[in-house]
Coordinates of C-alpha atoms in Angstrom, one line a residue:
X1 CA 74.9 73.2 114.3
X2 CA 76.1 75.7 111.8
X3 CA 74.2 79.0 111.9
X4 CA 72.6 80.3 108.7
X5 CA 74.5 83.6 109.2
X6 CA 77.8 81.8 109.0
X7 CA 76.7 79.9 105.9
X8 CA 75.7 83.1 104.2
X9 CA 79.0 84.8 105.0
X10 CA 81.4 82.0 104.1
X11 CA 80.0 79.5 101.5
X12 CA 83.4 78.8 100.1
X13 CA 84.8 78.0 103.5
X14 CA 81.9 75.6 104.2
X15 CA 82.4 73.8 100.8
X16 CA 86.1 73.3 101.1
X17 CA 85.9 72.1 104.8
X18 CA 83.1 69.7 103.8
X19 CA 85.3 68.6 100.9
X20 CA 88.1 67.9 103.4
X21 CA 85.9 65.8 105.6
X22 CA 84.1 64.0 102.8
X23 CA 87.2 63.0 100.9
X24 CA 88.8 61.5 104.1
X25 CA 87.0 58.4 102.9
X26 CA 89.2 58.1 99.8
X27 CA 92.5 56.8 101.2
X28 CA 91.1 55.7 104.5
X29 CA 92.3 52.2 104.0
X30 CA 95.8 53.3 102.8
X31 CA 96.2 55.2 106.0
X32 CA 96.1 51.9 107.9
X33 CA 97.8 49.9 105.1
X34 CA 100.8 48.8 107.2
X35 CA 98.6 47.7 110.1
X36 CA 96.4 45.8 107.7
X37 CA 99.5 44.0 106.3
X38 CA 100.2 42.8 109.9
X39 CA 96.7 42.2 111.1
X40 CA 95.1 40.4 108.1
X41 CA 98.1 39.6 105.9
X42 CA 97.5 42.0 103.0
X43 CA 100.4 42.4 100.5
X44 CA 101.4 45.6 98.6
X45 CA 99.5 44.3 95.6
X46 CA 96.4 43.7 97.7
X47 CA 96.6 47.3 98.9
X48 CA 97.0 48.4 95.3
X49 CA 93.9 46.4 94.4
X50 CA 91.9 48.1 97.2
X51 CA 93.1 51.5 95.9
X52 CA 92.2 50.6 92.4
X53 CA 88.7 49.5 93.6
X54 CA 88.0 52.9 94.9
X55 CA 89.1 54.5 91.7
X56 CA 87.0 52.1 89.7
X57 CA 84.0 52.9 91.9
X58 CA 84.6 56.6 91.4
X59 CA 84.8 56.2 87.7
X60 CA 81.6 54.2 87.5
X61 CA 79.8 56.7 89.7
X62 CA 80.9 59.7 87.7
X63 CA 79.9 58.0 84.5
X64 CA 76.5 57.2 86.0
X65 CA 75.7 60.7 87.2
X66 CA 77.0 62.2 84.0
X67 CA 75.2 59.9 81.5
X68 CA 71.9 59.9 83.5
X69 CA 72.0 63.7 84.0
X70 CA 71.9 63.3 87.8
X71 CA 74.8 65.7 88.1
X72 CA 72.5 68.5 86.8
X73 CA 69.0 67.2 87.5
X74 CA 69.4 66.7 91.3
X75 CA 70.2 69.6 93.5
X76 CA 74.0 69.5 94.0
X77 CA 73.9 70.0 97.7
X78 CA 71.4 67.1 98.2
X79 CA 73.4 64.7 96.0
X80 CA 76.6 65.6 97.9
X81 CA 74.9 65.0 101.3
X82 CA 73.4 61.7 100.3
X83 CA 76.7 60.5 98.9
X84 CA 78.6 61.5 102.0
X85 CA 76.2 59.6 104.3
X86 CA 76.3 56.5 102.2
X87 CA 80.1 56.7 101.9
X88 CA 80.4 57.0 105.7
X89 CA 78.3 53.9 106.3
X90 CA 80.1 51.8 103.7
X91 CA 83.6 52.9 104.9
X92 CA 82.7 51.8 108.4
X93 CA 81.3 48.5 107.0
X94 CA 84.8 47.8 105.5
X95 CA 85.9 46.8 109.0
X96 CA 83.7 43.8 109.0
X97 CA 85.0 42.4 105.7
X98 CA 88.7 43.4 105.8
X99 CA 89.9 39.8 106.1
X100 CA 88.4 38.9 102.7
X101 CA 90.2 40.7 99.9
X102 CA 87.2 40.2 97.5
X103 CA 84.7 41.6 99.9
X104 CA 87.0 44.4 101.0
X105 CA 87.5 45.4 97.3
X106 CA 83.7 45.4 96.8
X107 CA 83.4 47.7 99.8
X108 CA 86.0 50.0 98.5
X109 CA 84.4 50.1 95.1
X110 CA 81.1 51.1 96.7
X111 CA 83.0 53.9 98.6
X112 CA 84.3 55.1 95.3
X113 CA 80.7 55.2 93.9
X114 CA 79.8 57.5 96.8
X115 CA 82.9 59.8 96.3
X116 CA 81.6 60.4 92.8
X117 CA 78.8 62.4 94.4
X118 CA 81.2 64.4 96.5
X119 CA 84.2 65.6 94.5
X120 CA 82.6 66.6 91.1
X121 CA 79.6 68.1 92.9
X122 CA 82.0 70.0 95.2
X123 CA 83.5 71.6 92.1
X124 CA 80.0 72.5 90.8
X125 CA 79.1 74.0 94.2
X126 CA 82.2 76.2 94.2
X127 CA 81.5 77.5 90.7
X128 CA 77.9 78.2 91.7
X129 CA 79.1 80.5 94.5
X130 CA 82.3 82.0 93.1
X131 CA 82.3 82.0 89.3
X132 CA 84.5 85.1 88.9
X133 CA 87.4 83.6 90.9
X134 CA 87.0 79.9 89.9
X135 CA 90.8 79.2 89.7
X136 CA 91.5 80.5 93.1
X137 CA 88.4 79.0 94.7
X138 CA 89.0 75.6 93.1
X139 CA 92.6 75.8 94.3
X140 CA 91.2 75.8 97.8
X141 CA 88.8 73.0 97.0
X142 CA 91.4 70.7 95.5
X143 CA 93.8 71.6 98.3
X144 CA 91.2 70.3 100.7
X145 CA 90.8 67.2 98.6
X146 CA 94.5 66.7 99.0
X147 CA 94.3 67.2 102.7
X148 CA 91.3 64.9 102.9
X149 CA 93.3 62.2 101.1
X150 CA 96.2 62.7 103.4
X151 CA 94.0 62.8 106.5
X152 CA 93.9 59.0 107.0
X153 CA 97.6 59.0 107.6
X154 CA 97.1 61.8 110.2
X155 CA 94.3 59.9 111.8
X156 CA 96.5 56.8 112.0
X157 CA 99.3 58.8 113.6
X158 CA 96.9 60.2 116.2
X159 CA 95.6 56.7 117.0
X160 CA 98.8 54.7 116.5
X161 CA 98.4 52.9 119.9
X162 CA 94.7 52.0 119.1
X163 CA 93.3 49.3 116.8
X164 CA 93.5 49.9 113.1
X165 CA 89.7 50.3 112.9
X166 CA 89.7 53.7 114.7
X167 CA 91.0 55.8 111.8
X168 CA 88.3 54.3 109.5
X169 CA 85.5 55.1 112.0
X170 CA 86.8 58.7 112.5
X171 CA 86.9 59.2 108.7
X172 CA 83.2 58.0 108.5
X173 CA 82.3 60.5 111.3
X174 CA 84.0 63.3 109.3
X175 CA 82.0 62.4 106.2
X176 CA 78.7 62.6 108.2
X177 CA 79.7 66.1 109.3
X178 CA 80.4 67.0 105.7
X179 CA 76.9 65.9 104.7
X180 CA 75.3 68.1 107.2
X181 CA 77.4 71.1 106.3
X182 CA 76.6 70.9 102.5
X183 CA 72.9 70.0 103.0
X184 CA 72.4 73.2 105.0
X185 CA 74.4 75.4 102.7
X186 CA 72.5 74.6 99.4
X187 CA 73.4 75.7 95.9
X188 CA 74.8 79.1 95.0
X189 CA 73.0 81.7 92.9
X190 CA 75.2 81.6 89.8
X191 CA 74.0 78.3 88.4
X192 CA 70.5 76.8 88.3
X193 CA 69.9 74.4 91.1
X194 CA 68.8 71.7 88.7
X195 CA 68.6 71.2 85.0
X196 CA 66.1 69.5 82.7
X197 CA 66.7 66.0 81.6
X198 CA 69.0 65.8 78.5
X199 CA 70.3 63.1 76.3
X200 CA 72.7 60.5 77.8
X201 CA 76.4 61.3 77.5
X202 CA 75.6 65.0 77.3
X203 CA 78.9 65.7 79.1
X204 CA 80.8 64.5 76.1
X205 CA 79.5 67.5 74.1
X206 CA 82.0 69.7 75.9
X207 CA 84.9 67.9 74.2
X208 CA 83.8 69.6 70.9
X209 CA 85.2 72.8 72.4
X210 CA 88.9 73.0 71.5
X211 CA 90.0 74.7 74.8
X212 CA 87.9 72.3 76.9
X213 CA 89.4 69.4 75.1
X214 CA 93.0 70.7 75.6
X215 CA 92.4 71.3 79.3
X216 CA 90.9 67.9 79.7
X217 CA 93.8 66.2 78.0
X218 CA 96.2 68.1 80.2
X219 CA 94.2 66.9 83.2
X220 CA 94.3 63.3 82.0
X221 CA 98.1 63.4 81.9
X222 CA 98.1 64.9 85.4
X223 CA 95.8 62.1 86.6
X224 CA 98.1 59.4 85.3
X225 CA 100.8 60.6 87.7
X226 CA 98.9 61.9 90.7
X227 CA 97.2 59.0 92.4
X228 CA 99.9 56.6 91.6
X229 CA 102.3 58.8 93.4
X230 CA 100.0 59.2 96.4
X231 CA 99.7 55.4 96.5
X232 CA 103.5 55.2 96.5
X233 CA 104.1 57.8 99.3
X234 CA 103.9 55.4 102.2
X235 CA 106.4 53.1 100.5
X236 CA 108.8 55.9 99.6
X237 CA 108.7 57.3 103.1
X238 CA 109.2 53.9 104.7
X239 CA 112.2 53.3 102.4
X240 CA 113.9 56.5 103.6
X241 CA 113.1 55.9 107.3
X242 CA 114.6 52.4 107.0
X243 CA 117.8 54.0 105.5
X244 CA 117.9 56.4 108.4
X245 CA 117.4 53.7 110.9
X246 CA 114.4 55.6 112.3
X247 CA 111.3 54.2 113.9
X248 CA 108.5 53.2 111.5
X249 CA 106.1 55.0 113.8
X250 CA 107.0 58.2 112.0
X251 CA 105.7 56.8 108.7
X252 CA 102.1 57.9 109.1
X253 CA 103.1 61.4 110.1
X254 CA 105.5 61.8 107.2
X255 CA 103.2 60.3 104.7
X256 CA 100.5 62.8 105.8
X257 CA 102.9 65.7 105.5
X258 CA 104.1 64.7 102.1
X259 CA 100.6 64.5 100.7
X260 CA 99.2 67.5 102.7
X261 CA 101.9 69.8 101.2
X262 CA 99.7 69.8 98.2
X263 CA 97.3 72.1 100.1
X264 CA 99.6 75.2 100.1
X265 CA 100.6 74.2 96.5
X266 CA 97.0 74.4 95.4
X267 CA 96.3 77.6 97.3
X268 CA 99.4 79.4 95.9
X269 CA 98.7 78.1 92.4
X270 CA 95.2 79.5 92.7
X271 CA 96.5 83.0 93.7
X272 CA 99.1 82.9 91.0
X273 CA 96.5 82.0 88.4
X274 CA 94.8 85.4 89.0
X275 CA 97.9 87.1 87.8
X276 CA 99.2 85.0 84.9
X277 CA 96.3 82.7 84.1
X278 CA 95.3 79.1 85.0
X279 CA 96.8 77.7 81.8
X280 CA 100.3 78.9 82.6
X281 CA 100.1 77.9 86.2
X282 CA 99.0 74.4 85.2
X283 CA 101.9 74.0 82.8
X284 CA 104.5 75.1 85.3
X285 CA 103.2 72.7 88.0
X286 CA 103.0 69.8 85.5
X287 CA 106.5 70.5 84.2
X288 CA 107.8 70.5 87.8
X289 CA 106.3 67.3 88.8
X290 CA 107.3 65.7 85.5
X291 CA 110.9 66.7 86.1
X292 CA 110.8 65.1 89.5
X293 CA 109.4 61.9 87.9
X294 CA 112.6 61.9 85.8
X295 CA 115.2 62.7 88.4
X296 CA 113.9 61.2 91.6
X297 CA 115.0 57.6 90.9
X298 CA 118.4 58.9 89.7
X299 CA 119.1 60.1 93.3
X300 CA 118.1 56.8 94.9
X301 CA 121.5 56.4 96.6
X302 CA 121.7 60.0 97.8
X303 CA 121.0 61.2 101.4
X304 CA 117.6 60.1 102.7
X305 CA 117.0 63.7 103.8
X306 CA 117.5 64.9 100.2
X307 CA 115.0 62.3 98.9
X308 CA 112.5 63.3 101.5
X309 CA 113.0 67.0 100.6
X310 CA 112.4 66.2 96.9
X311 CA 109.3 64.2 97.8
X312 CA 108.1 67.3 99.7
X313 CA 108.6 69.5 96.6
X314 CA 106.8 66.8 94.6
X315 CA 103.9 66.8 97.0
X316 CA 103.5 70.5 96.5
X317 CA 103.7 70.5 92.7
X318 CA 101.9 67.2 91.8
X319 CA 98.4 68.5 92.7
X320 CA 98.9 72.3 92.2
X321 CA 97.7 72.0 88.5
X322 CA 94.6 70.0 89.2
X323 CA 92.3 73.0 90.2
X324 CA 93.6 75.0 87.3
X325 CA 92.7 72.3 84.8
X326 CA 89.3 72.1 86.4
X327 CA 88.9 75.9 86.3
X328 CA 89.8 75.9 82.6
X329 CA 87.3 73.2 81.9
X330 CA 84.6 75.0 83.9
X331 CA 85.1 78.1 81.9
X332 CA 84.8 76.4 78.6
X333 CA 82.0 73.8 79.3
X334 CA 78.3 74.5 78.6
X335 CA 77.0 76.1 81.8
X336 CA 73.7 74.1 81.7
X337 CA 75.7 70.8 81.5
X338 CA 78.7 71.8 83.7
X339 CA 78.1 69.0 86.2
X340 CA 77.9 66.4 83.5
X341 CA 81.0 67.7 81.7
X342 CA 83.1 67.8 84.9
X343 CA 81.9 64.4 85.9
X344 CA 82.8 63.0 82.5
X345 CA 86.2 64.6 82.6
X346 CA 86.7 63.2 86.1
X347 CA 85.6 59.7 85.0
X348 CA 88.0 59.5 82.1
X349 CA 90.9 61.0 84.1
X350 CA 90.4 58.7 87.0
X351 CA 90.1 55.8 84.6
X352 CA 93.8 56.5 83.7
X353 CA 94.7 56.2 87.4
X354 CA 93.9 52.5 87.5
X355 CA 96.7 51.2 85.2
X356 CA 99.2 53.6 86.7
X357 CA 98.4 52.5 90.3
X358 CA 98.5 48.9 89.2
X359 CA 101.9 49.3 87.6
X360 CA 103.6 51.0 90.5
X361 CA 102.1 48.9 93.3
X362 CA 102.7 45.6 91.5
X363 CA 106.2 46.4 90.4
X364 CA 107.4 48.2 93.6
X365 CA 108.9 45.1 95.2
X366 CA 110.9 44.3 92.1
X367 CA 111.8 47.7 90.7
X368 CA 111.8 50.0 93.8
X369 CA 112.4 53.6 92.8
X370 CA 112.5 52.8 89.1
X371 CA 108.7 52.3 89.1
X372 CA 108.5 56.1 89.2
X373 CA 109.5 56.3 85.5
X374 CA 106.3 54.6 84.6
X375 CA 104.6 57.9 85.7
X376 CA 106.6 60.1 83.3
X377 CA 104.4 59.8 80.2
X378 CA 101.5 61.5 82.0
X379 CA 103.2 64.9 82.5
X380 CA 104.9 64.8 79.0
X381 CA 101.6 64.1 77.1
X382 CA 99.7 66.6 79.3
X383 CA 102.1 69.4 78.4
X384 CA 101.9 68.5 74.7
X385 CA 98.1 68.7 74.9
X386 CA 98.2 72.1 76.6
X387 CA 100.1 73.5 73.7
X388 CA 96.8 73.2 71.9
X389 CA 95.1 75.3 74.6
X390 CA 97.6 78.1 74.3
X391 CA 97.6 78.1 70.5
X392 CA 93.8 78.3 70.4
X393 CA 93.8 81.1 72.9
X394 CA 96.2 83.1 70.7
X395 CA 94.1 82.5 67.6
X396 CA 91.0 83.7 69.4
X397 CA 92.7 86.8 70.7
X398 CA 94.1 87.6 67.2
X399 CA 90.6 87.4 65.8
X400 CA 89.3 89.8 68.4

C-alpha cells in the first residue's frame, strides 16, 4: 500500500508511474505479435487491424467522455481508476478470444475505450497538481506513456520462454496497480474536482481560440506519424536483425528500446521547454522526425547498424513534441472544460492514426521501407499549422 505521506510529497511521480502501468495495455498484443502469428496464424494486416481497433476504441471513448461531460463531471482520479480496472479485465479476456480475429478486434476496441479514461485524465491530473510547469510535467507523463507502450515488448523479452499469454496477464496486473495508485492520490488543488454539466461537444469550443487551434493542428500532424511508426518498429527491427543474421530473440528487446527511447526525449524536451518555450521545442522535434521520415527509406541498403541508429534517433524525436502540444493546448483551453477539450483533441488526433496505421501495415509486405513516406505529410502539415501559433503569439505580444 502507498502511504499518504508519499502521495502528498510526490503526486507527479505517482501520476506518471500510474500512467506507465496503465498504458501497458495499449500495445500489449503488439508485444506478442510474432508469437501470435505463429500460434494462431495472424498476418501483418491482422495485427494492424487489432492495433486500429484499439485506436478506434480510444477515439470513441474520448468522444464519449468529452461530449457527455464525463471528463469534467466525474472526479478524474475515480474515472482513471475505473477505466484501468476494466481495461485490465478486458485485456486478460483477450487471451480467450485470440483465435477469432473478429472477437479479438472487439476485445481490443473495448480496451481502447478504457484507455480513454486513462491517458486524457492523466493529463488533467498532471495539470491539477503542477500547472506552473505543465510542459515539463507533461513531458514526464508522455514519456511514461511511451514507456508504457514499449513495455509489452519488454514483458515479452522477459517471458520469451513462456507462453504468449504471460505478457498480457502481466500488463493487466500493472493496470490494476495503476488504478490503486490514482484512486488513493485524488485530484490536485489547482482545478475543480468536478464541473457542472454543460452542453454536448463543449470541448469543441476551445478550437475558437487561435493558439489552441494551432497547437491542436500541430498535434494532429504529429499523431499521423507517431502510432504508425510504433506499429512498424517490430517489422523495422526484424528487417535489420535478418540482414545481420542475428537471432530473432533480440527483436522484443530492441523493439522495446527503440520505443522506450522516447522517454528521455520527452523529459529533455520538457526541460528545454522551460528555457525556449513549448512551441519551439515542439517544432524542432516535429521537424527532426519529419526529416527522418524523408531520409530513412533512402538508406535502406546501408549498414543495418546505421539504420538501427537512425531508428533510435527517430524513437527519441517522434514523441518528444507530444507533451509540448498538450501543454500548449492546456494553457489555451477554458479551464472549466479542460478535460473535455483535451479529450476532444485526443479523439481527433487518434482518429488520424487509423488510416496511417492501416496504410503502413497493409503495404509493408509490398513496399517495405517505402511505406514510411506515407507518414511524411503529418510532420509537414503540423509544422505549417504551428506557424499560425507563432504568428498569433507575436501579434499578442506586440499589442501588449
